[in-house]
mmCIF file of C-alpha atoms in Angstrom:
data_model
loop_
_atom_site.group_PDB
_atom_site.id
_atom_site.type_symbol
_atom_site.label_atom_id
_atom_site.label_comp_id
_atom_site.label_asym_id
_atom_site.label_seq_id
_atom_site.Cartn_x
_atom_site.Cartn_y
_atom_site.Cartn_z
ATOM 1 C CA PHE I 20 -25.470 -118.160 110.387
ATOM 2 C CA GLY I 21 -26.835 -120.967 108.994
ATOM 3 C CA GLY I 22 -26.193 -124.415 108.112
ATOM 4 C CA TRP I 23 -26.413 -127.706 110.034
ATOM 5 C CA TRP I 24 -25.226 -126.371 113.088
ATOM 6 C CA VAL I 25 -28.378 -124.282 114.029
ATOM 7 C CA SER I 26 -30.571 -127.364 113.352
ATOM 8 C CA THR I 27 -28.394 -129.221 115.304
ATOM 9 C CA TRP I 28 -28.467 -127.112 118.307
ATOM 10 C CA LEU I 29 -32.621 -126.564 117.827
ATOM 11 C CA SER I 30 -32.711 -130.500 117.874
ATOM 12 C CA MET I 31 -30.990 -130.850 121.150
ATOM 13 C CA ALA I 32 -33.169 -128.486 122.646
ATOM 14 C CA GLN I 33 -36.015 -130.717 123.608
ATOM 15 C CA GLY I 34 -37.450 -128.315 125.582
ATOM 16 C CA GLY I 35 -39.437 -125.116 124.692
ATOM 17 C CA TRP I 36 -38.501 -122.148 122.918
ATOM 18 C CA LEU I 37 -36.692 -120.038 125.375
ATOM 19 C CA ILE I 38 -34.230 -123.184 125.929
ATOM 20 C CA ARG I 39 -33.804 -123.352 121.804
ATOM 21 C CA LEU I 40 -32.998 -119.895 122.121
ATOM 22 C CA CYS I 41 -30.338 -119.934 124.784
ATOM 23 C CA TYR I 42 -28.532 -122.522 122.981
ATOM 24 C CA LEU I 43 -28.664 -120.342 119.975
ATOM 25 C CA LEU I 44 -27.567 -117.585 121.820
ATOM 26 C CA ALA I 45 -25.054 -119.750 123.808
ATOM 27 C CA ALA I 46 -23.384 -121.049 120.374
ATOM 28 C CA ALA I 47 -23.359 -117.475 118.707
ATOM 29 C CA TRP I 48 -21.562 -115.807 121.775
ATOM 30 C CA THR I 49 -19.364 -118.642 121.897
ATOM 31 C CA ALA I 50 -18.203 -118.714 118.047
ATOM 32 C CA SER I 51 -18.017 -114.464 118.148
ATOM 33 C CA LEU I 52 -16.113 -115.287 121.738
ATOM 34 C CA PHE I 53 -13.293 -117.350 119.856
ATOM 35 C CA MET I 54 -12.927 -115.326 116.754
ATOM 36 C CA ALA I 55 -12.326 -111.627 119.490
ATOM 37 C CA MET I 56 -9.806 -113.988 121.492
ATOM 38 C CA GLN I 57 -7.866 -114.951 118.385
ATOM 39 C CA ARG I 58 -7.813 -111.167 117.133
ATOM 40 C CA VAL I 59 -6.195 -110.444 120.928
ATOM 41 C CA LEU I 60 -3.819 -112.840 120.572
ATOM 42 C CA VAL I 61 -2.705 -112.433 117.080
ATOM 43 C CA GLY I 62 -2.572 -108.247 118.261
ATOM 44 C CA ALA I 63 -0.903 -109.014 121.436
ATOM 45 C CA ILE I 64 1.874 -111.585 119.308
ATOM 46 C CA VAL I 65 2.515 -108.643 116.492
ATOM 47 C CA THR I 66 2.674 -105.881 119.107
ATOM 48 C CA ARG I 67 5.214 -107.801 121.520
ATOM 49 C CA TRP I 68 7.160 -108.743 118.027
ATOM 50 C CA TYR I 69 7.112 -105.322 116.789
ATOM 51 C CA PHE I 70 8.268 -103.698 119.872
ATOM 52 C CA CYS I 71 10.705 -105.912 121.144
ATOM 53 C CA ARG I 72 12.050 -107.985 118.162
ATOM 54 C CA HIS I 73 15.528 -106.116 118.761
ATOM 55 C CA ALA I 74 15.562 -107.970 122.162
ATOM 56 C CA ALA I 75 17.657 -111.577 122.376
ATOM 57 C CA ALA I 76 14.697 -113.605 123.540
ATOM 58 C CA ILE I 77 11.258 -113.450 124.518
ATOM 59 C CA THR I 78 10.849 -114.068 128.438
ATOM 60 C CA PRO I 79 8.184 -115.698 129.856
ATOM 61 C CA ASN I 80 6.643 -112.770 131.247
ATOM 62 C CA GLN I 81 6.260 -111.572 127.728
ATOM 63 C CA SER I 82 3.922 -114.223 126.848
ATOM 64 C CA PRO I 83 0.760 -112.787 125.002
ATOM 65 C CA TRP I 84 -1.638 -114.804 127.130
ATOM 66 C CA PRO I 85 -1.676 -112.483 129.995
ATOM 67 C CA VAL I 86 -3.308 -109.976 127.878
ATOM 68 C CA ILE I 87 -5.996 -112.380 127.266
ATOM 69 C CA LEU I 88 -6.822 -112.523 130.869
ATOM 70 C CA GLN I 89 -6.233 -109.097 131.455
ATOM 71 C CA CYS I 90 -8.606 -108.225 128.515
ATOM 72 C CA HIS I 91 -11.426 -111.244 129.007
ATOM 73 C CA GLY I 92 -13.783 -109.399 129.909
ATOM 74 C CA GLN I 93 -13.962 -106.604 127.165
ATOM 75 C CA ILE I 94 -13.525 -109.502 124.754
ATOM 76 C CA CYS I 95 -16.719 -110.966 126.243
ATOM 77 C CA LEU I 96 -18.417 -107.755 125.637
ATOM 78 C CA ALA I 97 -17.212 -107.425 122.095
ATOM 79 C CA ALA I 98 -18.137 -110.941 121.321
ATOM 80 C CA ALA I 99 -21.730 -110.255 122.503
ATOM 81 C CA LEU I 100 -22.302 -106.927 121.115
ATOM 82 C CA LEU I 101 -21.680 -108.833 117.974
ATOM 83 C CA SER I 102 -23.433 -112.133 118.292
ATOM 84 C CA ALA I 103 -26.269 -109.926 119.398
ATOM 85 C CA ILE I 104 -26.340 -108.359 115.711
ATOM 86 C CA ARG I 105 -25.717 -111.284 114.226
ATOM 87 C CA LEU I 106 -29.003 -112.745 115.724
ATOM 88 C CA LEU I 107 -30.933 -110.020 114.800
ATOM 89 C CA ARG I 108 -29.806 -109.998 111.292
ATOM 90 C CA HIS I 109 -30.425 -113.877 111.507
ATOM 91 C CA SER I 110 -33.818 -113.381 112.712
ATOM 92 C CA VAL I 111 -35.063 -110.737 110.130
ATOM 93 C CA ASN I 112 -33.688 -113.189 107.262
ATOM 94 C CA LEU I 113 -36.120 -115.959 108.676
ATOM 95 C CA LEU I 114 -38.913 -113.490 108.357
ATOM 96 C CA ARG I 115 -38.352 -113.077 105.092
ATOM 97 C CA ARG I 116 -39.067 -116.483 104.201
ATOM 98 C CA LEU I 117 -42.679 -116.539 105.314
ATOM 99 C CA PRO I 118 -44.975 -115.425 102.827
ATOM 100 C CA ALA I 119 -46.134 -112.044 103.539
ATOM 101 C CA PRO I 120 -47.632 -109.122 101.953
ATOM 102 C CA THR I 121 -45.296 -107.208 99.510
ATOM 103 C CA ILE I 122 -45.361 -104.152 101.865
ATOM 104 C CA THR I 123 -44.113 -106.545 104.661
ATOM 105 C CA THR I 124 -41.713 -108.200 102.583
ATOM 106 C CA ARG I 125 -40.445 -104.667 101.696
ATOM 107 C CA VAL I 126 -39.730 -103.679 105.070
ATOM 108 C CA THR I 127 -37.885 -107.329 106.099
ATOM 109 C CA GLN I 128 -35.800 -106.693 103.474
ATOM 110 C CA ALA I 129 -34.731 -103.243 104.362
ATOM 111 C CA MET I 130 -34.326 -104.391 107.771
ATOM 112 C CA ALA I 131 -31.995 -107.154 106.823
ATOM 113 C CA LEU I 132 -29.966 -104.837 104.409
ATOM 114 C CA LEU I 133 -29.689 -102.266 107.853
ATOM 115 C CA LEU I 134 -28.752 -104.886 110.097
ATOM 116 C CA SER I 135 -25.800 -106.414 107.401
ATOM 117 C CA LEU I 136 -24.690 -103.293 107.141
ATOM 118 C CA LEU I 137 -24.376 -102.779 110.899
ATOM 119 C CA GLU I 138 -23.114 -106.248 111.198
ATOM 120 C CA ARG I 139 -20.159 -104.896 109.131
ATOM 121 C CA LEU I 140 -19.344 -102.195 110.468
ATOM 122 C CA GLY I 141 -19.316 -103.724 113.595
ATOM 123 C CA GLU I 142 -17.207 -106.220 112.408
ATOM 124 C CA HIS I 143 -14.747 -103.767 111.353
ATOM 125 C CA VAL I 144 -14.741 -101.575 114.103
ATOM 126 C CA SER I 145 -14.748 -104.497 116.603
ATOM 127 C CA SER I 146 -11.514 -106.300 114.743
ATOM 128 C CA HIS I 147 -9.575 -102.902 115.174
ATOM 129 C CA ALA I 148 -10.935 -102.473 118.812
ATOM 130 C CA LEU I 149 -9.447 -105.593 119.705
ATOM 131 C CA TYR I 150 -6.146 -105.169 117.966
ATOM 132 C CA TRP I 151 -6.025 -101.997 119.744
ATOM 133 C CA LEU I 152 -6.955 -103.491 123.152
ATOM 134 C CA ALA I 153 -4.126 -106.086 122.600
ATOM 135 C CA MET I 154 -1.615 -103.120 122.134
ATOM 136 C CA ASN I 155 -3.062 -100.742 125.183
ATOM 137 C CA GLN I 156 -4.267 -103.180 127.696
ATOM 138 C CA ARG I 157 -5.200 -100.547 130.502
ATOM 139 C CA GLN I 158 -8.198 -99.555 128.405
ATOM 140 C CA SER I 159 -11.463 -100.891 127.747
ATOM 141 C CA PHE I 160 -13.293 -102.056 124.879
ATOM 142 C CA CYS I 161 -15.405 -99.002 124.659
ATOM 143 C CA GLU I 162 -12.378 -96.743 124.669
ATOM 144 C CA ALA I 163 -10.570 -98.315 122.014
ATOM 145 C CA GLY I 164 -13.650 -98.596 119.635
ATOM 146 C CA LYS I 165 -13.936 -94.584 120.355
ATOM 147 C CA ALA I 166 -10.142 -94.294 119.423
ATOM 148 C CA VAL I 167 -10.312 -96.166 116.347
ATOM 149 C CA TRP I 168 -13.373 -94.565 115.314
ATOM 150 C CA ARG I 169 -11.741 -91.202 115.634
ATOM 151 C CA ILE I 170 -9.075 -92.664 113.151
ATOM 152 C CA TYR I 171 -11.873 -94.030 110.586
ATOM 153 C CA ARG I 172 -13.178 -89.906 110.801
ATOM 154 C CA ARG I 173 -10.001 -88.475 110.006
#
């Protein structure tokens, strides 16, 4: 995160720090939600094309939009998990900019590195789990994540 939109959201919140935090959480979750919905929609379209490519035409019953409606709660869960990790990493990066003793700087650098790795791993697993979720709509996000993790361990 960073850039002009964070300062815009913070300046819009004229109340206390709690309102500003809520605005920031809402912005991060909404951005993650749209990215997750895009992944599920692309996964559903590719799945429909791959498994129905020999059919004469795609009927309205084969539209990918019901997949998003069926999996909306799972998509929201994935977006919430990723946005929580991103906000933690962003807050640690803000702490690194504060003047502090050397040991505190080293600890915040280590935390920033760990959270950055966790964010990358979470994005990668979540992305594949959302594609898996688009293919198998009867599974939950957690089950799809476990299936993807089993594939990675091979």
